[in-house]
Amino acid sequence: MTTEALERTKTFKPAEWIDAQPHYFLLLLMGALGFLAMIFYSWAHLAELGAEPTVLGALGKAASSWLTMTVAGLAMGLLIFIMASGMTLVFGLMHVLNLGHGAFITLGAFVGASALAALSGLTQADSLLVNLLAIALVMVAAMLVAGAGGLVFERLIVRPVYHDPLKQILVTVGGSIVILQLIIVFWGPNEIPVSRPGSLLGSFTFGDVVIEKYRLLAVVVGLAIYAGMQALINRTRIGLLIRAGVENTEMVENLGYRIRLLFVAVFVAGSALAAVGGVMWALYDQMIHSHLGDLRMVQVIIVIIIGGLGSITGCFYGSLLVGLLFNYLSLVTPMVAEFASIGLMFAVLMWRPQGLIPVIRV
Amino acid sequence: MLDALLSGDYPRSRALSALLLLIFVSLAFAPFLFPGTVAYQTYSKICVFIVLVASYDILLGYTSIVSFAHTMFFGIGAYAVAIALRDVGTGWDAVLLGTGVGLVISLLAGLAMGLLSLRVRAIFFALVTLAVASGFLILTFKLYTFTGGDDGIRFSVPRELRPSFKLLESDLTGFDVIGFLTTGSLQDALFKVSVNGRVVMYYLLFVICTLLFLLMLRVMNSPFGRVCQAIRENEFRAEAIGYRTVYFRTVNVCLAACIASLAGSLMALATRYAHPETFLSFGVMVNILLMTVIGGMGTLYGAVVGASLFLLAETYLQNGLGWVHARVEGIPLLADVLTPERWLMWLGILFVLSIYFFPKGIVGQLRVWAQARRARRSAGGDGETAAAPTLGRR
């Protein structure tokens, strides 16, 4: 460590820290603003109930509703992250913008719904472990189908148009139309209800703090996927190759690695992750339809832009930000909640045009 | 004369010229050639979409700007007219007011979007417009007191455009081409055309759409259009030569936005109904994309061919698939795939294939063939030089 770096660690300069760690800064800011909003909300709520609002009472109520909303928001954010992670992974390594990602989310949801129906014996059992096992099996099924789909999609749709961003956008949109129509062929055009296993319904309450059980599962799965991706990319040999491939594809090829194979594997992994996201969302919403993926894609895209295209860490923090923002606002002013994330995206872009944690220079 | 009208941008292929002439003549005399309400809706939609797709082609084909917010402008125009005719009155002043307000809003939104491309580039831009467009769609659904939300807006149009209005007292005679070709009876093919407000509406639409299309031809064959194409080919180089690419991109986005807004206003007037599904949904955006690519990117004539074929397919391909479906009934999977409701899947496959094998679309491919033919004819060894003069223009 140079003396200069030592110097920097000693004196803490906020501006530098914000510049180096914009994601932590925004997350803290979001939490603080959320708490502020909760105070106003509780004050107004208490006044509405007829009670004389006291500062202490409002603070106490704000604290509990803030905690409720923060956990719910983080869970929502992680749900989005699960759906978005595959797309950002694929873009990061292959520079392929897969607008067909939404179709894989839908595919995962539909396969998951069918698998859940098939495993009704396990899902209706009155045991948390058995239910979790059922969900794990469902996820594996969805991942297998979507992974196979991704393999075909990569071969037929994406491979001919590497290095041509415009055609990639067009072709993947076309491909997603075909996948969605095929989904309608197999599952029909109607909405399908998905029943969540009994032990994941309802919520825990600690005093005034309410935490839905299913959101806890979303947090666990989301964090596991994030940790898994980070570990795979930063700690393993394959991750090393992926990182090297992002940095300089040709060089890795020249060193004798078949980077094509890696590309295919990453694309399949991306599709499988989309399917996991689809299953998680289907269980959350308890209703699936063929537009599900397209509707989710908007949030996925916002999250990816906020985080910086191709950045997994950025995508993670972007998802948390969007999830928190949505939940805070849906309590205070539900009208605004839906577009607030678009506003956040613009604000981030104005501040940092490449996203929070940029990987590439587009 | 023709040179001035088409701005020197000829079809440059005999087959294409014939096809364009056929489309133009069919549209010009459409009320007298195709009877029935479905046909009326189809050919007025074709007129509007030719302009809409051409305005999208200005962005995608000529400047390589991928925007998913084009339906937003289309919707702004439509909703401005719809709201004006609902709240202000049913006169021509309300139509003009709505169209004007729609234009101004689209211009401002286009300006904001163009300036955004200062900050973000290429792929980012495409994604951002996708997010913005869906935000606008959600907004339209949410502000239902103002926009009618999921119910849309039904409104009355000026007296002269209503079906009850008669321009001529006596009926004219039309000639049903399709009927004649299928039955072969000359007597049955004749039908009466009452020149009512619907016909007036259609010709208003037709004239404005033709003018807008010629305007776009003019602009894209002007020095401005050349710079846009230069940006498409190599943006860095265009900038190095000394063109401020941001300025050109922004003007281009604004132009496309304004024309799309006008198209939206016309469409709303023709259908007397504004609904998010028909004007703003992502499905419409994908359709525009399909029409642009299948017709041929970077050639405004591609918009004419693409929009006509696509919309005819949308209305009539389903009948064809229905016919095929009846033949393969019993076969489990094949029958499901070939139902008329799955026509979009076949179109998607066609779209992907056309990007791979005919990246220049129908128009581009026809021109390539025509050029090869010319080269062959003047062959004798120097086919290269014979083709050279046309190489510079795409």
Short mmCIF file of N, CA, C and O in Angstrom, two decimals, chain B residues 323-379:
data_model
loop_
_atom_site.label_atom_id
_atom_site.label_comp_id
_atom_site.label_asym_id
_atom_site.label_seq_id
_atom_site.Cartn_x
_atom_site.Cartn_y
_atom_site.Cartn_z
N TRP B 323 -57.67 -22.17 -43.14
CA TRP B 323 -57.86 -23.17 -44.19
C TRP B 323 -56.89 -24.34 -43.98
O TRP B 323 -57.29 -25.50 -44.01
N VAL B 324 -55.62 -23.99 -43.69
CA VAL B 324 -54.62 -25.04 -43.45
C VAL B 324 -55.01 -25.84 -42.21
O VAL B 324 -54.91 -27.07 -42.18
N HIS B 325 -55.47 -25.11 -41.19
CA HIS B 325 -55.83 -25.76 -39.92
C HIS B 325 -56.91 -26.82 -40.14
O HIS B 325 -56.84 -27.93 -39.60
N ALA B 326 -57.89 -26.47 -40.97
CA ALA B 326 -58.97 -27.43 -41.24
C ALA B 326 -58.42 -28.70 -41.90
O ALA B 326 -58.94 -29.79 -41.69
N ARG B 327 -57.32 -28.55 -42.67
CA ARG B 327 -56.75 -29.71 -43.37
C ARG B 327 -56.00 -30.63 -42.39
O ARG B 327 -55.90 -31.82 -42.62
N VAL B 328 -55.36 -30.02 -41.36
CA VAL B 328 -54.52 -30.85 -40.47
C VAL B 328 -55.22 -31.13 -39.15
O VAL B 328 -54.59 -31.43 -38.16
N GLU B 329 -56.50 -30.97 -39.05
CA GLU B 329 -57.28 -31.14 -37.80
C GLU B 329 -56.82 -32.39 -37.07
O GLU B 329 -55.93 -32.64 -36.96
N GLY B 330 -57.08 -33.37 -36.82
CA GLY B 330 -56.67 -34.56 -36.15
C GLY B 330 -55.23 -34.63 -35.61
O GLY B 330 -55.02 -35.20 -34.61
N ILE B 331 -54.24 -34.03 -36.34
CA ILE B 331 -52.85 -34.20 -35.90
C ILE B 331 -52.61 -33.30 -34.68
O ILE B 331 -52.80 -32.09 -34.78
N PRO B 332 -52.24 -33.90 -33.55
CA PRO B 332 -52.27 -33.12 -32.30
C PRO B 332 -51.47 -31.82 -32.32
O PRO B 332 -52.04 -30.74 -32.32
N LEU B 333 -50.15 -31.91 -32.36
CA LEU B 333 -49.36 -30.69 -32.15
C LEU B 333 -49.46 -29.76 -33.35
O LEU B 333 -49.61 -28.55 -33.22
N LEU B 334 -49.41 -30.33 -34.54
CA LEU B 334 -49.39 -29.54 -35.77
C LEU B 334 -50.65 -28.68 -35.86
O LEU B 334 -50.60 -27.51 -36.24
N ALA B 335 -51.78 -29.26 -35.46
CA ALA B 335 -53.04 -28.53 -35.53
C ALA B 335 -53.01 -27.33 -34.60
O ALA B 335 -53.50 -26.25 -34.93
N ASP B 336 -52.40 -27.50 -33.41
CA ASP B 336 -52.32 -26.39 -32.47
C ASP B 336 -51.44 -25.28 -33.00
O ASP B 336 -51.69 -24.10 -32.78
N VAL B 337 -50.35 -25.67 -33.68
CA VAL B 337 -49.41 -24.68 -34.17
C VAL B 337 -49.99 -23.92 -35.35
O VAL B 337 -49.67 -22.76 -35.58
N LEU B 338 -50.87 -24.57 -36.09
CA LEU B 338 -51.37 -23.97 -37.33
C LEU B 338 -52.72 -23.28 -37.18
O LEU B 338 -53.37 -22.98 -38.17
N THR B 339 -53.18 -23.06 -35.93
CA THR B 339 -54.45 -22.35 -35.81
C THR B 339 -54.25 -20.89 -36.20
O THR B 339 -53.15 -20.35 -36.10
N PRO B 340 -55.33 -20.23 -36.66
CA PRO B 340 -55.21 -18.82 -37.06
C PRO B 340 -54.67 -17.93 -35.94
O PRO B 340 -54.01 -16.94 -36.20
N GLU B 341 -54.94 -18.30 -34.68
CA GLU B 341 -54.48 -17.45 -33.57
C GLU B 341 -52.96 -17.43 -33.47
O GLU B 341 -52.39 -16.55 -32.85
N ARG B 342 -52.31 -18.42 -34.05
CA ARG B 342 -50.84 -18.48 -33.94
C ARG B 342 -50.14 -17.82 -35.12
O ARG B 342 -48.98 -18.06 -35.37
N TRP B 343 -50.84 -16.96 -35.84
CA TRP B 343 -50.22 -16.36 -37.03
C TRP B 343 -49.00 -15.54 -36.66
O TRP B 343 -48.05 -15.46 -37.42
N LEU B 344 -49.02 -14.98 -35.45
CA LEU B 344 -47.90 -14.13 -35.03
C LEU B 344 -46.62 -14.96 -34.92
O LEU B 344 -45.53 -14.47 -35.18
N MET B 345 -46.77 -16.25 -34.55
CA MET B 345 -45.58 -17.08 -34.44
C MET B 345 -44.93 -17.26 -35.81
O MET B 345 -43.71 -17.16 -35.95
N TRP B 346 -45.75 -17.50 -36.81
CA TRP B 346 -45.20 -17.69 -38.17
C TRP B 346 -44.55 -16.41 -38.64
O TRP B 346 -43.53 -16.44 -39.33
N LEU B 347 -45.16 -15.29 -38.25
CA LEU B 347 -44.58 -14.02 -38.62
C LEU B 347 -43.24 -13.81 -37.92
O LEU B 347 -42.29 -13.29 -38.50
N GLY B 348 -43.18 -14.25 -36.64
CA GLY B 348 -41.93 -14.13 -35.90
C GLY B 348 -40.83 -14.95 -36.56
O GLY B 348 -39.69 -14.49 -36.72
N ILE B 349 -41.18 -16.17 -36.98
CA ILE B 349 -40.20 -17.02 -37.67
C ILE B 349 -39.75 -16.36 -38.97
O ILE B 349 -38.56 -16.28 -39.28
N LEU B 350 -40.72 -15.84 -39.69
CA LEU B 350 -40.42 -15.14 -40.95
C LEU B 350 -39.48 -13.97 -40.70
O LEU B 350 -38.53 -13.72 -41.45
N PHE B 351 -39.76 -13.26 -39.61
CA PHE B 351 -38.96 -12.08 -39.24
C PHE B 351 -37.51 -12.48 -38.98
O PHE B 351 -36.57 -11.89 -39.53
N VAL B 352 -37.32 -13.53 -38.15
CA VAL B 352 -35.96 -13.96 -37.84
C VAL B 352 -35.25 -14.41 -39.10
O VAL B 352 -34.10 -14.04 -39.37
N LEU B 353 -35.97 -15.20 -39.92
CA LEU B 353 -35.35 -15.69 -41.15
C LEU B 353 -34.99 -14.53 -42.07
O LEU B 353 -33.93 -14.53 -42.70
N SER B 354 -35.88 -13.53 -42.12
CA SER B 354 -35.61 -12.43 -43.05
C SER B 354 -34.42 -11.62 -42.57
O SER B 354 -33.68 -11.06 -43.39
N ILE B 355 -34.19 -11.55 -41.25
CA ILE B 355 -33.01 -10.83 -40.78
C ILE B 355 -31.74 -11.56 -41.18
O ILE B 355 -30.74 -10.96 -41.55
N TYR B 356 -31.79 -12.91 -41.13
CA TYR B 356 -30.60 -13.67 -41.50
C TYR B 356 -30.35 -13.64 -43.00
O TYR B 356 -29.25 -13.38 -43.46
N PHE B 357 -31.42 -13.94 -43.77
CA PHE B 357 -31.19 -14.21 -45.19
C PHE B 357 -31.46 -13.00 -46.07
O PHE B 357 -30.86 -12.86 -47.12
N PHE B 358 -32.37 -12.11 -45.63
CA PHE B 358 -32.62 -10.89 -46.40
C PHE B 358 -32.51 -9.69 -45.47
O PHE B 358 -33.50 -9.03 -45.20
N PRO B 359 -31.30 -9.42 -44.98
CA PRO B 359 -31.18 -8.33 -44.00
C PRO B 359 -31.63 -6.99 -44.57
O PRO B 359 -31.94 -6.08 -43.82
N LYS B 360 -31.69 -6.87 -45.88
CA LYS B 360 -32.13 -5.60 -46.45
C LYS B 360 -33.63 -5.57 -46.68
O LYS B 360 -34.14 -4.62 -47.26
N GLY B 361 -34.31 -6.63 -46.31
CA GLY B 361 -35.74 -6.65 -46.46
C GLY B 361 -36.16 -6.89 -47.90
O GLY B 361 -35.33 -7.14 -48.78
N ILE B 362 -37.47 -6.82 -48.12
CA ILE B 362 -37.99 -7.10 -49.46
C ILE B 362 -37.45 -6.09 -50.47
O ILE B 362 -36.95 -6.45 -51.53
N VAL B 363 -37.52 -4.80 -50.12
CA VAL B 363 -37.10 -3.77 -51.05
C VAL B 363 -35.61 -3.89 -51.37
O VAL B 363 -35.20 -3.85 -52.54
N GLY B 364 -34.82 -4.07 -50.32
CA GLY B 364 -33.38 -4.19 -50.53
C GLY B 364 -33.05 -5.36 -51.44
O GLY B 364 -32.23 -5.26 -52.35
N GLN B 365 -33.76 -6.50 -51.21
CA GLN B 365 -33.48 -7.69 -52.00
C GLN B 365 -33.88 -7.49 -53.46
O GLN B 365 -33.14 -7.86 -54.37
N LEU B 366 -35.04 -6.85 -53.67
CA LEU B 366 -35.47 -6.57 -55.05
C LEU B 366 -34.45 -5.70 -55.75
O LEU B 366 -34.13 -5.89 -56.93
N ARG B 367 -33.90 -4.72 -55.02
CA ARG B 367 -32.91 -3.84 -55.63
C ARG B 367 -31.62 -4.57 -55.95
O ARG B 367 -31.01 -4.34 -56.99
N VAL B 368 -31.24 -5.48 -55.04
CA VAL B 368 -30.03 -6.26 -55.30
C VAL B 368 -30.20 -7.08 -56.57
O VAL B 368 -29.32 -7.12 -57.43
N TRP B 369 -31.37 -7.72 -56.71
CA TRP B 369 -31.62 -8.53 -57.90
C TRP B 369 -31.62 -7.67 -59.15
O TRP B 369 -31.05 -8.05 -60.18
N ALA B 370 -32.29 -6.50 -59.05
CA ALA B 370 -32.37 -5.63 -60.22
C ALA B 370 -30.97 -5.17 -60.64
O ALA B 370 -30.64 -5.11 -61.82
N GLN B 371 -30.16 -4.90 -59.64
CA GLN B 371 -28.80 -4.42 -59.91
C GLN B 371 -27.98 -5.53 -60.57
O GLN B 371 -27.25 -5.29 -61.53
N ALA B 372 -28.17 -6.75 -60.06
CA ALA B 372 -27.44 -7.88 -60.63
C ALA B 372 -27.87 -8.08 -62.09
O ALA B 372 -27.04 -8.36 -62.96
N ARG B 373 -29.14 -7.87 -62.36
CA ARG B 373 -29.65 -8.04 -63.71
C ARG B 373 -29.03 -6.98 -64.64
O ARG B 373 -28.58 -7.29 -65.74
N ARG B 374 -29.01 -5.74 -64.13
CA ARG B 374 -28.41 -4.67 -64.94
C ARG B 374 -26.94 -4.96 -65.21
O ARG B 374 -26.44 -4.76 -66.32
N ALA B 375 -26.28 -5.48 -64.17
CA ALA B 375 -24.85 -5.77 -64.32
C ALA B 375 -24.64 -6.86 -65.35
O ALA B 375 -23.73 -6.79 -66.18
N ARG B 376 -25.54 -7.88 -65.30
CA ARG B 376 -25.42 -8.98 -66.26
C ARG B 376 -25.63 -8.50 -67.68
O ARG B 376 -24.94 -8.89 -68.61
N ARG B 377 -26.63 -7.59 -67.83
CA ARG B 377 -26.99 -7.15 -69.16
C ARG B 377 -25.83 -6.37 -69.79
O ARG B 377 -25.49 -6.56 -70.96
N SER B 378 -25.22 -5.50 -69.03
CA SER B 378 -24.12 -4.71 -69.58
C SER B 378 -22.78 -5.41 -69.34
O SER B 378 -21.75 -4.76 -69.23
N ALA B 379 -22.85 -6.76 -69.25
CA ALA B 379 -21.67 -7.53 -68.86
C ALA B 379 -20.55 -7.45 -69.90
O ALA B 379 -20.19 -6.38 -70.33
#
